[in-house]
Amino acid sequence: MFKYLLFGLLFPLKGNGLESDQRKPIRIQADTAVITDKAGLSFYEGDVLIVQGTLQIKADTVEIKSQDKNVQKIIARSGMGSKKLAKFKQILKTGGGEIFAEARQISYLVQEGRLLLNGQAKLEQSKDVFSGEMLFYDIGKGIVNLESGSSKERVNMTISPKESP
């Protein structure tokens, strides 16, 4: 069963990470790395940590696809049989708070500003929490789409009231 949530129209989520993040170097730590510069592919394995400004990605394995030295896509995965989930964290534009996401696989489409979460997907921003088997999040537009994964499972949301000034 497929569940949609056009959350951004009802309760706008602040979008996009800090612009200064894009101008910062990407730092990567891993146990091993294989980089194919001509193909624009790199693969990292073993407790991978990627940091660029306030952006942080942690996973067992990470694949990065680039074109003309610009990162296009980052795919972070938890390992087979691992209990740890891949994690994504970033501070959003001024006043937007922080976004935190975790799943078995996180695909970050950098140029489009979208996250695709597969397997035990969970997204938190401020006090709002969304979870399901699959989650699609457009960071700039603040749109969340959730899938339950099966007719027996359901998507879950916790939406906190706006705090009074």
GROMACS .gro file of N, CA and C in nm:
model
  495
    1MET      N    1   0.085  -0.118   0.000
    1MET     CA    2   0.000   0.000   0.000
    1MET      C    3   0.090   0.124   0.000
    2PHE      N    4   0.059   0.220  -0.082
    2PHE     CA    5   0.140   0.339  -0.100
    2PHE      C    6   0.072   0.457  -0.032
    3LYS      N    7   0.143   0.526   0.056
    3LYS     CA    8   0.089   0.640   0.130
    3LYS      C    9   0.166   0.765   0.089
    4TYR      N   10   0.095   0.872   0.059
    4TYR     CA   11   0.157   1.000   0.026
    4TYR      C   12   0.128   1.100   0.136
    5LEU      N   13   0.219   1.192   0.156
    5LEU     CA   14   0.195   1.300   0.249
    5LEU      C   15   0.257   1.425   0.188
    6LEU      N   16   0.174   1.516   0.147
    6LEU     CA   17   0.222   1.644   0.096
    6LEU      C   18   0.227   1.737   0.215
    7PHE      N   19   0.322   1.712   0.300
    7PHE     CA   20   0.332   1.778   0.429
    7PHE      C   21   0.367   1.925   0.414
    8GLY      N   22   0.446   1.960   0.315
    8GLY     CA   23   0.494   2.096   0.298
    8GLY      C   24   0.384   2.198   0.278
    9LEU      N   25   0.271   2.158   0.222
    9LEU     CA   26   0.162   2.253   0.201
    9LEU      C   27   0.085   2.281   0.329
   10LEU      N   28   0.081   2.185   0.419
   10LEU     CA   29   0.006   2.203   0.543
   10LEU      C   30   0.092   2.258   0.656
   11PHE      N   31   0.209   2.202   0.671
   11PHE     CA   32   0.302   2.241   0.775
   11PHE      C   33   0.439   2.255   0.713
   12PRO      N   34   0.474   2.375   0.663
   12PRO     CA   35   0.598   2.387   0.589
   12PRO      C   36   0.721   2.353   0.673
   13LEU      N   37   0.805   2.268   0.617
   13LEU     CA   38   0.935   2.239   0.677
   13LEU      C   39   1.034   2.333   0.611
   14LYS      N   40   1.120   2.391   0.690
   14LYS     CA   41   1.220   2.480   0.635
   14LYS      C   42   1.313   2.399   0.545
   15GLY      N   43   1.359   2.458   0.436
   15GLY     CA   44   1.438   2.382   0.340
   15GLY      C   45   1.581   2.423   0.329
   16ASN      N   46   1.656   2.337   0.265
   16ASN     CA   47   1.795   2.358   0.223
   16ASN      C   48   1.892   2.383   0.338
   17GLY      N   49   2.007   2.320   0.323
   17GLY     CA   50   2.113   2.338   0.420
   17GLY      C   51   2.177   2.474   0.406
   18LEU      N   52   2.263   2.507   0.501
   18LEU     CA   53   2.332   2.635   0.496
   18LEU      C   54   2.413   2.646   0.368
   19GLU      N   55   2.405   2.761   0.302
   19GLU     CA   56   2.477   2.781   0.176
   19GLU      C   57   2.628   2.769   0.198
   20SER      N   58   2.674   2.805   0.317
   20SER     CA   59   2.817   2.798   0.346
   20SER      C   60   2.867   2.654   0.344
   21ASP      N   61   2.778   2.555   0.367
   21ASP     CA   62   2.818   2.414   0.362
   21ASP      C   63   2.875   2.377   0.227
   22GLN      N   64   2.815   2.427   0.119
   22GLN     CA   65   2.856   2.391  -0.017
   22GLN      C   66   2.994   2.445  -0.051
   23ARG      N   67   3.039   2.548   0.018
   23ARG     CA   68   3.170   2.606  -0.008
   23ARG      C   69   3.280   2.545   0.079
   24LYS      N   70   3.242   2.454   0.167
   24LYS     CA   71   3.340   2.392   0.256
   24LYS      C   72   3.392   2.263   0.193
   25PRO      N   73   3.514   2.223   0.231
   25PRO     CA   74   3.567   2.098   0.177
   25PRO      C   75   3.491   1.978   0.232
   26ILE      N   76   3.489   1.870   0.154
   26ILE     CA   77   3.428   1.745   0.198
   26ILE      C   78   3.537   1.662   0.262
   27ARG      N   79   3.515   1.624   0.387
   27ARG     CA   80   3.611   1.540   0.460
   27ARG      C   81   3.551   1.400   0.473
   28ILE      N   82   3.630   1.299   0.437
   28ILE     CA   83   3.581   1.161   0.440
   28ILE      C   84   3.680   1.076   0.519
   29GLN      N   85   3.624   0.997   0.611
   29GLN     CA   86   3.703   0.898   0.685
   29GLN      C   87   3.641   0.762   0.661
   30ALA      N   88   3.725   0.661   0.637
   30ALA     CA   89   3.677   0.524   0.614
   30ALA      C   90   3.794   0.429   0.634
   31ASP      N   91   3.761   0.300   0.643
   31ASP     CA   92   3.866   0.199   0.654
   31ASP      C   93   3.933   0.176   0.518
   32THR      N   94   3.853   0.177   0.410
   32THR     CA   95   3.907   0.160   0.276
   32THR      C   96   3.837   0.254   0.179
   33ALA      N   97   3.906   0.286   0.070
   33ALA     CA   98   3.849   0.372  -0.034
   33ALA      C   99   3.896   0.326  -0.171
   34VAL      N  100   3.805   0.327  -0.267
   34VAL     CA  101   3.838   0.299  -0.407
   34VAL      C  102   3.783   0.417  -0.487
   35ILE      N  103   3.873   0.488  -0.556
   35ILE     CA  104   3.833   0.608  -0.629
   35ILE      C  105   3.865   0.590  -0.776
   36THR      N  106   3.764   0.603  -0.861
   36THR     CA  107   3.781   0.597  -1.005
   36THR      C  108   3.752   0.737  -1.058
   37ASP      N  109   3.856   0.817  -1.063
   37ASP     CA  110   3.842   0.959  -1.095
   37ASP      C  111   3.779   0.983  -1.231
   38LYS      N  112   3.823   0.910  -1.334
   38LYS     CA  113   3.770   0.931  -1.470
   38LYS      C  114   3.621   0.902  -1.478
   39ALA      N  115   3.574   0.801  -1.405
   39ALA     CA  116   3.432   0.765  -1.407
   39ALA      C  117   3.351   0.850  -1.308
   40GLY      N  118   3.418   0.925  -1.222
   40GLY     CA  119   3.348   1.006  -1.125
   40GLY      C  120   3.283   0.924  -1.015
   41LEU      N  121   3.342   0.809  -0.982
   41LEU     CA  122   3.288   0.721  -0.879
   41LEU      C  123   3.390   0.700  -0.768
   42SER      N  124   3.340   0.697  -0.646
   42SER     CA  125   3.425   0.659  -0.534
   42SER      C  126   3.343   0.576  -0.438
   43PHE      N  127   3.409   0.479  -0.376
   43PHE     CA  128   3.342   0.385  -0.287
   43PHE      C  129   3.423   0.377  -0.157
   44TYR      N  130   3.353   0.393  -0.045
   44TYR     CA  131   3.417   0.394   0.087
   44TYR      C  132   3.351   0.288   0.173
   45GLU      N  133   3.433   0.218   0.252
   45GLU     CA  134   3.379   0.111   0.332
   45GLU      C  135   3.443   0.112   0.471
   46GLY      N  136   3.363   0.075   0.571
   46GLY     CA  137   3.413   0.061   0.706
   46GLY      C  138   3.396   0.184   0.791
   47ASP      N  139   3.284   0.194   0.861
   47ASP     CA  140   3.257   0.304   0.953
   47ASP      C  141   3.286   0.439   0.888
   48VAL      N  142   3.218   0.466   0.777
   48VAL     CA  143   3.242   0.585   0.696
   48VAL      C  144   3.180   0.708   0.762
   49LEU      N  145   3.255   0.816   0.762
   49LEU     CA  146   3.207   0.945   0.812
   49LEU      C  147   3.239   1.050   0.706
   50ILE      N  148   3.135   1.122   0.663
   50ILE     CA  149   3.151   1.231   0.567
   50ILE      C  150   3.103   1.359   0.635
   51VAL      N  151   3.185   1.463   0.629
   51VAL     CA  152   3.150   1.591   0.690
   51VAL      C  153   3.178   1.702   0.589
   52GLN      N  154   3.079   1.789   0.568
   52GLN     CA  155   3.098   1.909   0.487
   52GLN      C  156   3.020   2.020   0.555
   53GLY      N  157   3.090   2.106   0.628
   53GLY     CA  158   3.021   2.210   0.705
   53GLY      C  159   2.934   2.144   0.810
   54THR      N  160   2.804   2.174   0.809
   54THR     CA  161   2.712   2.115   0.908
   54THR      C  162   2.655   1.982   0.861
   55LEU      N  163   2.680   1.944   0.735
   55LEU     CA  164   2.633   1.817   0.681
   55LEU      C  165   2.718   1.704   0.735
   56GLN      N  166   2.652   1.597   0.781
   56GLN     CA  167   2.723   1.481   0.832
   56GLN      C  168   2.651   1.354   0.788
   57ILE      N  169   2.726   1.260   0.730
   57ILE     CA  170   2.671   1.132   0.688
   57ILE      C  171   2.757   1.022   0.750
   58LYS      N  172   2.690   0.924   0.813
   58LYS     CA  173   2.759   0.809   0.873
   58LYS      C  174   2.695   0.683   0.818
   59ALA      N  175   2.780   0.585   0.781
   59ALA     CA  176   2.727   0.459   0.727
   59ALA      C  177   2.838   0.355   0.724
   60ASP      N  178   2.798   0.231   0.700
   60ASP     CA  179   2.896   0.123   0.684
   60ASP      C  180   2.967   0.136   0.549
   61THR      N  181   2.889   0.169   0.444
   61THR     CA  182   2.947   0.192   0.311
   61THR      C  183   2.885   0.316   0.248
   62VAL      N  184   2.964   0.385   0.168
   62VAL     CA  185   2.916   0.504   0.097
   62VAL      C  186   2.971   0.502  -0.045
   63GLU      N  187   2.883   0.532  -0.140
   63GLU     CA  188   2.921   0.547  -0.280
   63GLU      C  189   2.891   0.690  -0.321
   64ILE      N  190   2.988   0.755  -0.385
   64ILE     CA  191   2.970   0.893  -0.429
   64ILE      C  192   2.985   0.898  -0.580
   65LYS      N  193   2.885   0.958  -0.646
   65LYS     CA  194   2.889   0.976  -0.791
   65LYS      C  195   2.907   1.125  -0.819
   66SER      N  196   3.008   1.156  -0.901
   66SER     CA  197   3.040   1.295  -0.932
   66SER      C  198   3.045   1.316  -1.083
   67GLN      N  199   3.030   1.440  -1.122
   67GLN     CA  200   3.047   1.478  -1.262
   67GLN      C  201   3.117   1.613  -1.263
   68ASP      N  202   3.227   1.621  -1.336
   68ASP     CA  203   3.307   1.744  -1.343
   68ASP      C  204   3.342   1.797  -1.204
   69LYS      N  205   3.382   1.706  -1.116
   69LYS     CA  206   3.424   1.738  -0.979
   69LYS      C  207   3.311   1.791  -0.891
   70ASN      N  208   3.186   1.781  -0.936
   70ASN     CA  209   3.070   1.819  -0.856
   70ASN      C  210   2.997   1.693  -0.812
   71VAL      N  211   2.975   1.680  -0.682
   71VAL     CA  212   2.905   1.563  -0.629
   71VAL      C  213   2.760   1.567  -0.674
   72GLN      N  214   2.714   1.459  -0.736
   72GLN     CA  215   2.577   1.448  -0.784
   72GLN      C  216   2.490   1.367  -0.687
   73LYS      N  217   2.547   1.255  -0.637
   73LYS     CA  218   2.468   1.163  -0.558
   73LYS      C  219   2.556   1.094  -0.455
   74ILE      N  220   2.503   1.081  -0.333
   74ILE     CA  221   2.571   1.008  -0.227
   74ILE      C  222   2.476   0.898  -0.181
   75ILE      N  223   2.524   0.774  -0.184
   75ILE     CA  224   2.442   0.661  -0.140
   75ILE      C  225   2.511   0.600  -0.018
   76ALA      N  226   2.444   0.612   0.097
   76ALA     CA  227   2.497   0.560   0.224
   76ALA      C  228   2.415   0.438   0.263
   77ARG      N  229   2.485   0.329   0.301
   77ARG     CA  230   2.415   0.205   0.335
   77ARG      C  231   2.467   0.147   0.465
   78SER      N  232   2.377   0.078   0.535
   78SER     CA  233   2.422  -0.004   0.648
   78SER      C  234   2.461  -0.139   0.590
   79GLY      N  235   2.555  -0.205   0.655
   79GLY     CA  236   2.605  -0.331   0.604
   79GLY      C  237   2.506  -0.445   0.620
   80MET      N  238   2.527  -0.551   0.543
   80MET     CA  239   2.442  -0.670   0.552
   80MET      C  240   2.448  -0.724   0.695
   81GLY      N  241   2.332  -0.741   0.754
   81GLY     CA  242   2.324  -0.795   0.890
   81GLY      C  243   2.359  -0.695   1.000
   82SER      N  244   2.394  -0.574   0.962
   82SER     CA  245   2.429  -0.472   1.061
   82SER      C  246   2.302  -0.418   1.128
   83LYS      N  247   2.310  -0.392   1.255
   83LYS     CA  248   2.197  -0.333   1.327
   83LYS      C  249   2.199  -0.181   1.318
   84LYS      N  250   2.316  -0.125   1.278
   84LYS     CA  251   2.327   0.020   1.264
   84LYS      C  252   2.259   0.064   1.135
   85LEU      N  253   2.196   0.180   1.139
   85LEU     CA  254   2.137   0.240   1.020
   85LEU      C  255   2.228   0.349   0.968
   86ALA      N  256   2.219   0.379   0.838
   86ALA     CA  257   2.290   0.492   0.781
   86ALA      C  258   2.224   0.619   0.836
   87LYS      N  259   2.303   0.724   0.858
   87LYS     CA  260   2.252   0.846   0.920
   87LYS      C  261   2.291   0.969   0.839
   88PHE      N  262   2.201   1.068   0.839
   88PHE     CA  263   2.221   1.194   0.769
   88PHE      C  264   2.180   1.304   0.865
   89LYS      N  265   2.263   1.408   0.876
   89LYS     CA  266   2.230   1.520   0.965
   89LYS      C  267   2.279   1.649   0.900
   90GLN      N  268   2.198   1.755   0.911
   90GLN     CA  269   2.240   1.884   0.857
   90GLN      C  270   2.160   1.996   0.922
   91ILE      N  271   2.228   2.109   0.945
   91ILE     CA  272   2.159   2.228   0.991
   91ILE      C  273   2.104   2.298   0.868
   92LEU      N  274   1.975   2.334   0.874
   92LEU     CA  275   1.911   2.399   0.761
   92LEU      C  276   1.933   2.549   0.766
   93LYS      N  277   1.892   2.617   0.660
   93LYS     CA  278   1.909   2.762   0.652
   93LYS      C  279   1.864   2.828   0.782
   94THR      N  280   1.912   2.947   0.805
   94THR     CA  281   1.887   3.021   0.928
   94THR      C  282   1.744   3.004   0.977
   95GLY      N  283   1.730   2.960   1.101
   95GLY     CA  284   1.599   2.944   1.162
   95GLY      C  285   1.530   2.815   1.128
   96GLY      N  286   1.589   2.733   1.041
   96GLY     CA  287   1.525   2.609   0.998
   96GLY      C  288   1.550   2.491   1.089
   97GLY      N  289   1.640   2.508   1.186
   97GLY     CA  290   1.670   2.398   1.276
   97GLY      C  291   1.759   2.295   1.210
   98GLU      N  292   1.752   2.174   1.261
   98GLU     CA  293   1.835   2.065   1.214
   98GLU      C  294   1.749   1.952   1.161
   99ILE      N  295   1.796   1.887   1.055
   99ILE     CA  296   1.727   1.770   1.001
   99ILE      C  297   1.812   1.648   1.033
  100PHE      N  298   1.744   1.542   1.074
  100PHE     CA  299   1.812   1.416   1.103
  100PHE      C  300   1.735   1.306   1.032
  101ALA      N  301   1.806   1.219   0.959
  101ALA     CA  302   1.741   1.108   0.889
  101ALA      C  303   1.824   0.982   0.910
  102GLU      N  304   1.754   0.868   0.913
  102GLU     CA  305   1.824   0.740   0.919
  102GLU      C  306   1.742   0.636   0.845
  103ALA      N  307   1.814   0.537   0.789
  103ALA     CA  308   1.751   0.428   0.713
  103ALA      C  309   1.857   0.323   0.682
  104ARG      N  310   1.813   0.210   0.628
  104ARG     CA  311   1.908   0.107   0.583
  104ARG      C  312   1.989   0.163   0.466
  105GLN      N  313   1.923   0.243   0.380
  105GLN     CA  314   1.993   0.309   0.268
  105GLN      C  315   1.942   0.451   0.255
  106ILE      N  316   2.035   0.544   0.243
  106ILE     CA  317   2.002   0.685   0.222
  106ILE      C  318   2.066   0.728   0.091
  107SER      N  319   1.985   0.776  -0.002
  107SER     CA  320   2.036   0.833  -0.127
  107SER      C  321   2.013   0.983  -0.119
  108TYR      N  322   2.121   1.059  -0.128
  108TYR     CA  323   2.114   1.205  -0.123
  108TYR      C  324   2.144   1.257  -0.262
  109LEU      N  325   2.041   1.309  -0.329
  109LEU     CA  326   2.058   1.369  -0.461
  109LEU      C  327   2.097   1.515  -0.438
  110VAL      N  328   2.223   1.542  -0.438
  110VAL     CA  329   2.280   1.669  -0.394
  110VAL      C  330   2.228   1.786  -0.475
  111GLN      N  331   2.236   1.778  -0.608
  111GLN     CA  332   2.196   1.890  -0.692
  111GLN      C  333   2.046   1.919  -0.683
  112GLU      N  334   1.967   1.816  -0.659
  112GLU     CA  335   1.821   1.831  -0.649
  112GLU      C  336   1.776   1.862  -0.507
  113GLY      N  337   1.862   1.841  -0.409
  113GLY     CA  338   1.826   1.865  -0.270
  113GLY      C  339   1.718   1.770  -0.221
  114ARG      N  340   1.732   1.640  -0.257
  114ARG     CA  341   1.633   1.541  -0.215
  114ARG      C  342   1.700   1.424  -0.145
  115LEU      N  343   1.627   1.370  -0.046
  115LEU     CA  344   1.670   1.250   0.024
  115LEU      C  345   1.572   1.138  -0.007
  116LEU      N  346   1.624   1.018  -0.036
  116LEU     CA  347   1.543   0.899  -0.055
  116LEU      C  348   1.588   0.799   0.050
  117LEU      N  349   1.499   0.763   0.141
  117LEU     CA  350   1.531   0.672   0.251
  117LEU      C  351   1.459   0.541   0.229
  118ASN      N  352   1.532   0.430   0.236
  118ASN     CA  353   1.475   0.295   0.217
  118ASN      C  354   1.508   0.208   0.336
  119GLY      N  355   1.407   0.140   0.390
  119GLY     CA  356   1.426   0.046   0.499
  119GLY      C  357   1.436   0.112   0.634
  120GLN      N  358   1.336   0.096   0.715
  120GLN     CA  359   1.331   0.154   0.849
  120GLN      C  360   1.357   0.305   0.844
  121ALA      N  361   1.295   0.372   0.750
  121ALA     CA  362   1.319   0.515   0.727
  121ALA      C  363   1.260   0.601   0.838
  122LYS      N  364   1.337   0.700   0.879
  122LYS     CA  365   1.291   0.793   0.982
  122LYS      C  366   1.350   0.930   0.953
  123LEU      N  367   1.267   1.033   0.965
  123LEU     CA  368   1.310   1.171   0.943
  123LEU      C  369   1.261   1.255   1.059
  124GLU      N  370   1.350   1.336   1.115
  124GLU     CA  371   1.315   1.427   1.224
  124GLU      C  372   1.358   1.567   1.187
  125GLN      N  373   1.267   1.663   1.212
  125GLN     CA  374   1.303   1.803   1.201
  125GLN      C  375   1.230   1.877   1.311
  126SER      N  376   1.306   1.952   1.389
  126SER     CA  377   1.252   2.013   1.510
  126SER      C  378   1.190   1.903   1.594
  127LYS      N  379   1.063   1.913   1.626
  127LYS     CA  380   0.998   1.810   1.707
  127LYS      C  381   0.908   1.720   1.623
  128ASP      N  382   0.911   1.737   1.491
  128ASP     CA  383   0.828   1.656   1.401
  128ASP      C  384   0.905   1.531   1.360
  129VAL      N  385   0.835   1.417   1.359
  129VAL     CA  386   0.898   1.289   1.327
  129VAL      C  387   0.811   1.214   1.228
  130PHE      N  388   0.874   1.157   1.123
  130PHE     CA  389   0.805   1.080   1.020
  130PHE      C  390   0.877   0.947   1.006
  131SER      N  391   0.803   0.838   0.996
  131SER     CA  392   0.869   0.709   0.976
  131SER      C  393   0.782   0.617   0.892
  132GLY      N  394   0.847   0.528   0.820
  132GLY     CA  395   0.783   0.431   0.733
  132GLY      C  396   0.891   0.345   0.671
  133GLU      N  397   0.854   0.258   0.581
  133GLU     CA  398   0.952   0.174   0.515
  133GLU      C  399   1.032   0.254   0.412
  134MET      N  400   0.964   0.345   0.341
  134MET     CA  401   1.031   0.431   0.243
  134MET      C  402   0.986   0.574   0.267
  135LEU      N  403   1.080   0.667   0.251
  135LEU     CA  404   1.050   0.808   0.273
  135LEU      C  405   1.124   0.890   0.168
  136PHE      N  406   1.054   0.983   0.106
  136PHE     CA  407   1.112   1.075   0.008
  136PHE      C  408   1.098   1.215   0.065
  137TYR      N  409   1.208   1.290   0.070
  137TYR     CA  410   1.204   1.425   0.129
  137TYR      C  411   1.270   1.524   0.036
  138ASP      N  412   1.194   1.623  -0.008
  138ASP     CA  413   1.246   1.734  -0.088
  138ASP      C  414   1.283   1.842   0.012
  139ILE      N  415   1.411   1.860   0.036
  139ILE     CA  416   1.459   1.951   0.140
  139ILE      C  417   1.416   2.095   0.111
  140GLY      N  418   1.430   2.140  -0.013
  140GLY     CA  419   1.397   2.278  -0.049
  140GLY      C  420   1.250   2.310  -0.041
  141LYS      N  421   1.165   2.216  -0.084
  141LYS     CA  422   1.021   2.240  -0.086
  141LYS      C  423   0.953   2.195   0.043
  142GLY      N  424   1.024   2.118   0.125
  142GLY     CA  425   0.966   2.070   0.249
  142GLY      C  426   0.854   1.970   0.227
  143ILE      N  427   0.868   1.885   0.127
  143ILE     CA  428   0.765   1.786   0.096
  143ILE      C  429   0.813   1.648   0.140
  144VAL      N  430   0.730   1.578   0.217
  144VAL     CA  431   0.761   1.444   0.263
  144VAL      C  432   0.660   1.348   0.202
  145ASN      N  433   0.707   1.243   0.137
  145ASN     CA  434   0.622   1.133   0.089
  145ASN      C  435   0.664   1.009   0.165
  146LEU      N  436   0.567   0.936   0.218
  146LEU     CA  437   0.595   0.816   0.296
  146LEU      C  438   0.528   0.695   0.234
  147GLU      N  439   0.595   0.579   0.244
  147GLU     CA  440   0.537   0.451   0.204
  147GLU      C  441   0.544   0.358   0.323
  148SER      N  442   0.438   0.280   0.341
  148SER     CA  443   0.433   0.188   0.454
  148SER      C  444   0.511   0.059   0.427
  149GLY      N  445   0.522   0.018   0.305
  149GLY     CA  446   0.594  -0.105   0.272
  149GLY      C  447   0.503  -0.224   0.251
  150SER      N  448   0.392  -0.230   0.323
  150SER     CA  449   0.296  -0.339   0.305
  150SER      C  450   0.161  -0.296   0.359
  151SER      N  451   0.059  -0.375   0.328
  151SER     CA  452  -0.076  -0.341   0.374
  151SER      C  453  -0.091  -0.358   0.525
  152LYS      N  454  -0.001  -0.431   0.588
  152LYS     CA  455  -0.008  -0.452   0.733
  152LYS      C  456   0.067  -0.345   0.811
  153GLU      N  457   0.157  -0.275   0.746
  153GLU     CA  458   0.234  -0.170   0.811
  153GLU      C  459   0.169  -0.036   0.784
  154ARG      N  460   0.203   0.060   0.865
  154ARG     CA  461   0.148   0.194   0.850
  154ARG      C  462   0.261   0.296   0.858
  155VAL      N  463   0.238   0.413   0.802
  155VAL     CA  464   0.332   0.523   0.820
  155VAL      C  465   0.299   0.590   0.952
  156ASN      N  466   0.398   0.652   1.013
  156ASN     CA  467   0.378   0.717   1.142
  156ASN      C  468   0.431   0.859   1.137
  157MET      N  469   0.356   0.950   1.199
  157MET     CA  470   0.396   1.090   1.204
  157MET      C  471   0.365   1.146   1.342
  158THR      N  472   0.453   1.231   1.391
  158THR     CA  473   0.429   1.309   1.511
  158THR      C  474   0.453   1.454   1.472
  159ILE      N  475   0.349   1.533   1.477
  159ILE     CA  476   0.359   1.673   1.438
  159ILE      C  477   0.333   1.758   1.562
  160SER      N  478   0.434   1.832   1.604
  160SER     CA  479   0.424   1.912   1.724
  160SER      C  480   0.361   2.047   1.695
  161PRO      N  481   0.283   2.101   1.790
  161PRO     CA  482   0.223   2.232   1.768
  161PRO      C  483   0.329   2.340   1.762
  162LYS      N  484   0.299   2.446   1.691
  162LYS     CA  485   0.389   2.557   1.679
  162LYS      C  486   0.403   2.624   1.815
  163GLU      N  487   0.525   2.653   1.855
  163GLU     CA  488   0.547   2.718   1.983
  163GLU      C  489   0.509   2.863   1.974
  164SER      N  490   0.440   2.913   2.078
  164SER     CA  491   0.400   3.054   2.080
  164SER      C  492   0.520   3.141   2.114
  165PRO      N  493   0.523   3.262   2.055
  165PRO     CA  494   0.640   3.349   2.075
  165PRO      C  495   0.653   3.398   2.217
   0.00000   0.00000   0.00000
